[in-house]
Coordinates of C-alpha atoms and ligand atoms in Angstrom, one line a residue:
X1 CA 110.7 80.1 103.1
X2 CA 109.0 82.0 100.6
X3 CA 108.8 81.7 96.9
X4 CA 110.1 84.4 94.5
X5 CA 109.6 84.5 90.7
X6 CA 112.2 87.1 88.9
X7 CA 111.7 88.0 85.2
X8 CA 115.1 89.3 83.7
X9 CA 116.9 87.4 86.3
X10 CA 120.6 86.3 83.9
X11 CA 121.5 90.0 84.3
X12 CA 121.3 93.6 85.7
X13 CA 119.2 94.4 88.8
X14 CA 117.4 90.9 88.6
X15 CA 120.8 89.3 88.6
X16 CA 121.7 91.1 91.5
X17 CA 118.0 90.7 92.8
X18 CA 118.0 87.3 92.6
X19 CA 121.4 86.9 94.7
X20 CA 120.1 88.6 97.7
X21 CA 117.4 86.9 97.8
X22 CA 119.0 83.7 98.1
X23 CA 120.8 85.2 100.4
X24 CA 117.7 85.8 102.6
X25 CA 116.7 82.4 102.3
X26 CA 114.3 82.8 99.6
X27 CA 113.3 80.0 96.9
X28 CA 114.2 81.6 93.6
X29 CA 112.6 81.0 90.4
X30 CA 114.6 82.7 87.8
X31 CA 112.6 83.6 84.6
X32 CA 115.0 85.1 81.0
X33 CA 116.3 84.0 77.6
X34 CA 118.6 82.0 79.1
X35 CA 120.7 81.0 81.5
X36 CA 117.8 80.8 83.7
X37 CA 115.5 77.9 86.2
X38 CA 112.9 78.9 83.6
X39 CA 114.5 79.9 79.9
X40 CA 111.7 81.5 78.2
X41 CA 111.0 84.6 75.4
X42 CA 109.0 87.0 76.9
X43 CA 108.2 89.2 74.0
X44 CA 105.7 86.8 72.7
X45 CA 102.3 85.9 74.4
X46 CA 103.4 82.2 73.9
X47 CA 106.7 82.5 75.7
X48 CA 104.9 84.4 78.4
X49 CA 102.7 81.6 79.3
X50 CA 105.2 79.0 79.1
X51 CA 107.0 81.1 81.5
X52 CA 103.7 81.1 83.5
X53 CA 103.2 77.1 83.6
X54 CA 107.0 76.9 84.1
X55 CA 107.1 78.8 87.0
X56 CA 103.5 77.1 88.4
X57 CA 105.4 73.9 88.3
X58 CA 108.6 74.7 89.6
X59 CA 106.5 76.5 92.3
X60 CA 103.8 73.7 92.8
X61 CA 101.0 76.2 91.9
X62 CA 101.6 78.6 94.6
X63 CA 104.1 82.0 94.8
X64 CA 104.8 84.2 97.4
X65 CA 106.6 87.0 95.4
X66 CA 107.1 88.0 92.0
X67 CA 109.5 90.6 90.5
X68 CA 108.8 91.7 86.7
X69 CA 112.5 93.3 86.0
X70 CA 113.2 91.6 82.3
X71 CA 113.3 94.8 80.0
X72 CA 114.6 96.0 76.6
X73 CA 116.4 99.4 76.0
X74 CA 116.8 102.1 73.2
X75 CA 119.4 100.3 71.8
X76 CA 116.7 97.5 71.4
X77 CA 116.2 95.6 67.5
X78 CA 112.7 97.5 67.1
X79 CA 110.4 99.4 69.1
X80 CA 107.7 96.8 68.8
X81 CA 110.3 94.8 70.7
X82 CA 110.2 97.5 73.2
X83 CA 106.4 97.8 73.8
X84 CA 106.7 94.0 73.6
X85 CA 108.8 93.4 76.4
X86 CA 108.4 96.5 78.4
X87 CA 104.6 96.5 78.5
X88 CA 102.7 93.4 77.1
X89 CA 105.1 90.7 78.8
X90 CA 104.8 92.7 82.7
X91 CA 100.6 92.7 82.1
X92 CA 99.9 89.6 80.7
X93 CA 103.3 88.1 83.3
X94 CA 101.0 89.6 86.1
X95 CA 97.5 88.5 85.4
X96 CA 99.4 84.8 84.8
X97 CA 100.2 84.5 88.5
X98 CA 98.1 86.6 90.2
X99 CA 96.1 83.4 91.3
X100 CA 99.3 81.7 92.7
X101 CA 100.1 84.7 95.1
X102 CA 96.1 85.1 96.4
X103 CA 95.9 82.2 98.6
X104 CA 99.6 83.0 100.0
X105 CA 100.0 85.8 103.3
X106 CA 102.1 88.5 102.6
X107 CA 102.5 88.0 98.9
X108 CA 103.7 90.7 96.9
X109 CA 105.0 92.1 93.7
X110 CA 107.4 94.9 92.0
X111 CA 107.4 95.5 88.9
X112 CA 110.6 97.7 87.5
X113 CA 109.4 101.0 85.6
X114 CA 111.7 103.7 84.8
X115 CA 112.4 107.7 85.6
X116 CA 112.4 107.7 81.8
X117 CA 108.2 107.3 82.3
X118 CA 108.3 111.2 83.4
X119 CA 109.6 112.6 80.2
X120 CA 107.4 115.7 79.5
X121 CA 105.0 115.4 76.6
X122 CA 105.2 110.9 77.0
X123 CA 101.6 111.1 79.1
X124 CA 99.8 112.9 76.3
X125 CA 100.7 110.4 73.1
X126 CA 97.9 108.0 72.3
X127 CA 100.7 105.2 72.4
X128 CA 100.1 104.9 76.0
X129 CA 96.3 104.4 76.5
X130 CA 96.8 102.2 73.4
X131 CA 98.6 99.6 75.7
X132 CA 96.6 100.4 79.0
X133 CA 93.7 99.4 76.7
X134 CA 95.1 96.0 75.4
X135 CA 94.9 97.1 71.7
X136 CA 98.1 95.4 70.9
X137 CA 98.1 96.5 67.3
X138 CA 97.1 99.6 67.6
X139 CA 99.9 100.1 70.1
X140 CA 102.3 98.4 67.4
X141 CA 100.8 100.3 64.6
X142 CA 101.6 103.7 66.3
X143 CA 104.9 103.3 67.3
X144 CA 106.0 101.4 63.9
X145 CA 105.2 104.8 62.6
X146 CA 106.8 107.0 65.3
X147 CA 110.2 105.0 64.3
X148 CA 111.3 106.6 68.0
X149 CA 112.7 104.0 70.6
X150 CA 113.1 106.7 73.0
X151 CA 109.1 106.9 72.9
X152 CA 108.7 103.5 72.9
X153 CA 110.9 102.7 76.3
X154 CA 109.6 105.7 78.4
X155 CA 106.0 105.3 77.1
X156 CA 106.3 101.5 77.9
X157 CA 107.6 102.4 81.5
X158 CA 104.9 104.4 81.6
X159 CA 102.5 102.3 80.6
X160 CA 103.5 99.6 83.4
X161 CA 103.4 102.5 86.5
X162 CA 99.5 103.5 84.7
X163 CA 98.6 99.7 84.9
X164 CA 100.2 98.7 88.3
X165 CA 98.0 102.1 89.8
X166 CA 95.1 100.5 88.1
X167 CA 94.9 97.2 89.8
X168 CA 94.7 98.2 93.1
X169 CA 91.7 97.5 94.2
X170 CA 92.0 94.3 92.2
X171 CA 94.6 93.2 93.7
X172 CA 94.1 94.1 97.0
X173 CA 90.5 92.3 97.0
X174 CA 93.5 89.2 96.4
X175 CA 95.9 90.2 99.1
X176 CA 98.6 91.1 97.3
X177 CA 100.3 94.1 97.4
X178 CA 101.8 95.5 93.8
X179 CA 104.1 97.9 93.4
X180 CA 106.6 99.8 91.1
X181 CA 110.2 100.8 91.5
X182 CA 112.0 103.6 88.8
X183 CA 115.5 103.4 88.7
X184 CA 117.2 106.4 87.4
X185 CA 120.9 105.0 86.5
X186 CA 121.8 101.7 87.0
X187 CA 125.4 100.6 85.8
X188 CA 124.7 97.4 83.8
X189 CA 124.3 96.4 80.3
X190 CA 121.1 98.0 79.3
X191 CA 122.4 101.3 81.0
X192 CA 126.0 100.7 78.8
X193 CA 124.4 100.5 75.3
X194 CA 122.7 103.2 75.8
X195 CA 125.5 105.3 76.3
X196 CA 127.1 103.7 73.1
X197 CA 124.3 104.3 71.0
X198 CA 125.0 106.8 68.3
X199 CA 121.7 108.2 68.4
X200 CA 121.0 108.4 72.0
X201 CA 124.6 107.9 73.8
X202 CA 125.4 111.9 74.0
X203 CA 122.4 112.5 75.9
X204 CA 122.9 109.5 78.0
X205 CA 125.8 110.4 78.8
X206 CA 124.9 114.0 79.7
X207 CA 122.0 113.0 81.8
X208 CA 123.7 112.6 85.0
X209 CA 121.2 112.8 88.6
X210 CA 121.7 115.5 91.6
X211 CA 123.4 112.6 93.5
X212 CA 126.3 113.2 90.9
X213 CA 126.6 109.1 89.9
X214 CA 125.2 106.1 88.6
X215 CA 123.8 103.2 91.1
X216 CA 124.8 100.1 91.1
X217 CA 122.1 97.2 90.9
X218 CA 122.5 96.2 94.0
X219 CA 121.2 99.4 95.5
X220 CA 117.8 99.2 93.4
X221 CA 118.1 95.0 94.4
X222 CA 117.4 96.8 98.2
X223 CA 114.9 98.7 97.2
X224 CA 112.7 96.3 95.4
X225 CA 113.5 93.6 98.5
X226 CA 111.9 96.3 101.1
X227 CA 108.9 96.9 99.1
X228 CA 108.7 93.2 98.7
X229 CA 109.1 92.3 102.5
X230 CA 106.5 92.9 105.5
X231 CA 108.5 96.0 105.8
X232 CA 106.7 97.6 103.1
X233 CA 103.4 96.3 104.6
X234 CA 101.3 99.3 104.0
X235 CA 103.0 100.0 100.2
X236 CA 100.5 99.4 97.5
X237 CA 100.3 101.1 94.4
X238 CA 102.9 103.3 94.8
X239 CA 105.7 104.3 92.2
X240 CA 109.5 104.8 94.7
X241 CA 111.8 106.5 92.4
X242 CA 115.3 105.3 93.1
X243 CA 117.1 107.6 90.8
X244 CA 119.5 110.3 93.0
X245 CA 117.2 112.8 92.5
X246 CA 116.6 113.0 88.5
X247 CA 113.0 112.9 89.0
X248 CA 112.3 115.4 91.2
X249 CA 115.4 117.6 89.2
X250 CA 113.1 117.2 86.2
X251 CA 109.7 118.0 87.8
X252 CA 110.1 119.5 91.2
X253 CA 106.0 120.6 91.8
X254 CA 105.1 116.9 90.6
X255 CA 104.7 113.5 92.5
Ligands
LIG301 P1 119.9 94.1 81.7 O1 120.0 94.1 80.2 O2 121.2 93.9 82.5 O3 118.9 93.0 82.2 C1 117.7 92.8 81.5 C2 117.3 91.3 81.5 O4 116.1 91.2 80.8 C3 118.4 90.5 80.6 O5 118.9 89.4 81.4 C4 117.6 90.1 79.4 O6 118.0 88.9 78.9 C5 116.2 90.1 80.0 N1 115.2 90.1 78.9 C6 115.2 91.0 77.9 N2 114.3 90.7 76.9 C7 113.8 89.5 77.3 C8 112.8 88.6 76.8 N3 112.2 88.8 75.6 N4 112.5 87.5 77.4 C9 113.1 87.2 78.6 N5 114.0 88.0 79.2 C10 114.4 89.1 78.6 O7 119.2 95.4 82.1 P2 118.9 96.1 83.6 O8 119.4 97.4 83.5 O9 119.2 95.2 84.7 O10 117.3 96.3 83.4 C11 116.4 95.7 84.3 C12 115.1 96.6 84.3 O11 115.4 97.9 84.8 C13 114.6 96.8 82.9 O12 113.2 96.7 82.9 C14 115.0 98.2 82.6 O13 114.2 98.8 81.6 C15 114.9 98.9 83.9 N6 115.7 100.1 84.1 C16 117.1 100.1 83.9 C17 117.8 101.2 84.1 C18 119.3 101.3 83.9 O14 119.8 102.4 83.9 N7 120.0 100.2 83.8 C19 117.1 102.5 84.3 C20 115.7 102.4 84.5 C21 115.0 101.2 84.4

């Protein structure tokens, strides 16, 4: 049965994740602060590779799957925090085991972006090709000074969807197949500070999809499981939007 690595695994979509996978019959090697097989702080470069040799161990050095859900939100301490979580702990989680899913068939791996990486202007700030380039302080530097978390979470999510269509050949070269999913709405506890934040929970709020509701994490849990499975066989590189409609609503002529 295969094995599965899942970043952000005590809550959300990668609790929900993680459940249905077990379901399947899969191995699950939960990675998050706590309350997790593998209790680690992503936000670090140290945490991230204890997480890494953690999850080697637990997985005897070789992974079938791995999901990179574990994310901070608006209402997050700092944007540095943000950039940290969102961007730096997905690219250095994915070079950390891409050697473990190489030698495996069918490996693959999602990695959770956001709808908020099409916000219009968020492609043109320096921020982003600061992180696609590794130049971590720069990156920090910048959005210090912005002193905008919205910036900071859709450029991160951008960032990720920028770096996952980047490896491609990379990772194909290793056999495994990398994608992104971008939730729109997803009713859990990120999704709820947000909508209690004083700065941004008006527009939250207000920011409701075509479909006319929220999803639930077990409908994005679906999604990410297809694009993990031999189902998704052909699926490499591709951002799926799983919003009910936002991003098309917000640019119609664009995909
Ligand atoms: P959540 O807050 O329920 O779960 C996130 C998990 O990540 C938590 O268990 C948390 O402990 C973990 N995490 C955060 N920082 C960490 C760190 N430094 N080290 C280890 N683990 C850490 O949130 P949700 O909504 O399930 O979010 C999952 C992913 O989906 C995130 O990447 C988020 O940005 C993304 N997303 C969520 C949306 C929503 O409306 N809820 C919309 C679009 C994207």
């Amino acid at each position: 049965m295969p094995i599965t690595a899942v970043t952000g695994s005590a809550s959300g979509i990668g609790a929900a994740l993680c459940a249905q996978l077990r379901n399947e019959g899969h191995t699950v090697i939960g990675i998050d602060r706590a309350n997790a097989d593998v209790n680690a702080d992503l936000s670090t470069a140290e945490g991230c590779q204890q997480a890494i040799d953690e999850v080697l161990v637990q997985a005897d050095g070789t992974l079938d799957h791995l999901v990179l859900c574990a994310g901070v939100g608006v209402t997050a301490p700092s944007s540095e925090l943000i950039l940290a979580v969102n961007y730096f702990a997905v690219s250095r989680m994915l070079d950390g085991l891409l050697g473990a899913m190489s030698q495996r068939p069918d490996a693959s791996a999602v990695v959770v972006g956001s709808v908020a990486s099409v916000q219009p202007g968020i492609n043109k700030h320096p921020v982003v090709e600061q992180m696609l380039s590794d130049d971590e302080a720069a990156a920090m530097a910048t959005i210090k000074e912005a002193n905008d978390p919205s910036l900071a979470y859709g450029g991160s999510k951008l960032a990720v969807s920028l770096l996952v269509r980047r490896k491609v050949r990379e990772w194909a070269k290793q056999g495994v197949r990398l994608n992104v999913v971008a939730p729109g709405v997803v009713e859990t506890p990120l999704y709820k500070a947000s909508t209690e934040d004083a700065r941004y929970g008006e527009a939250t709020r207000n920011f409701v999809a075509p479909i006319g509701r929220g999803s639930q994490p077990d409908e994005l849990a679906n999604v990410i499981r297809f694009l993990l499975s031999t189902q998704a066989s052909f699926m490499h590189g591709t951002v799926v939007f799983a919003d009910g409609g936002m991003d098309a609503m917000m640019r119609p002529d664009r995909f």
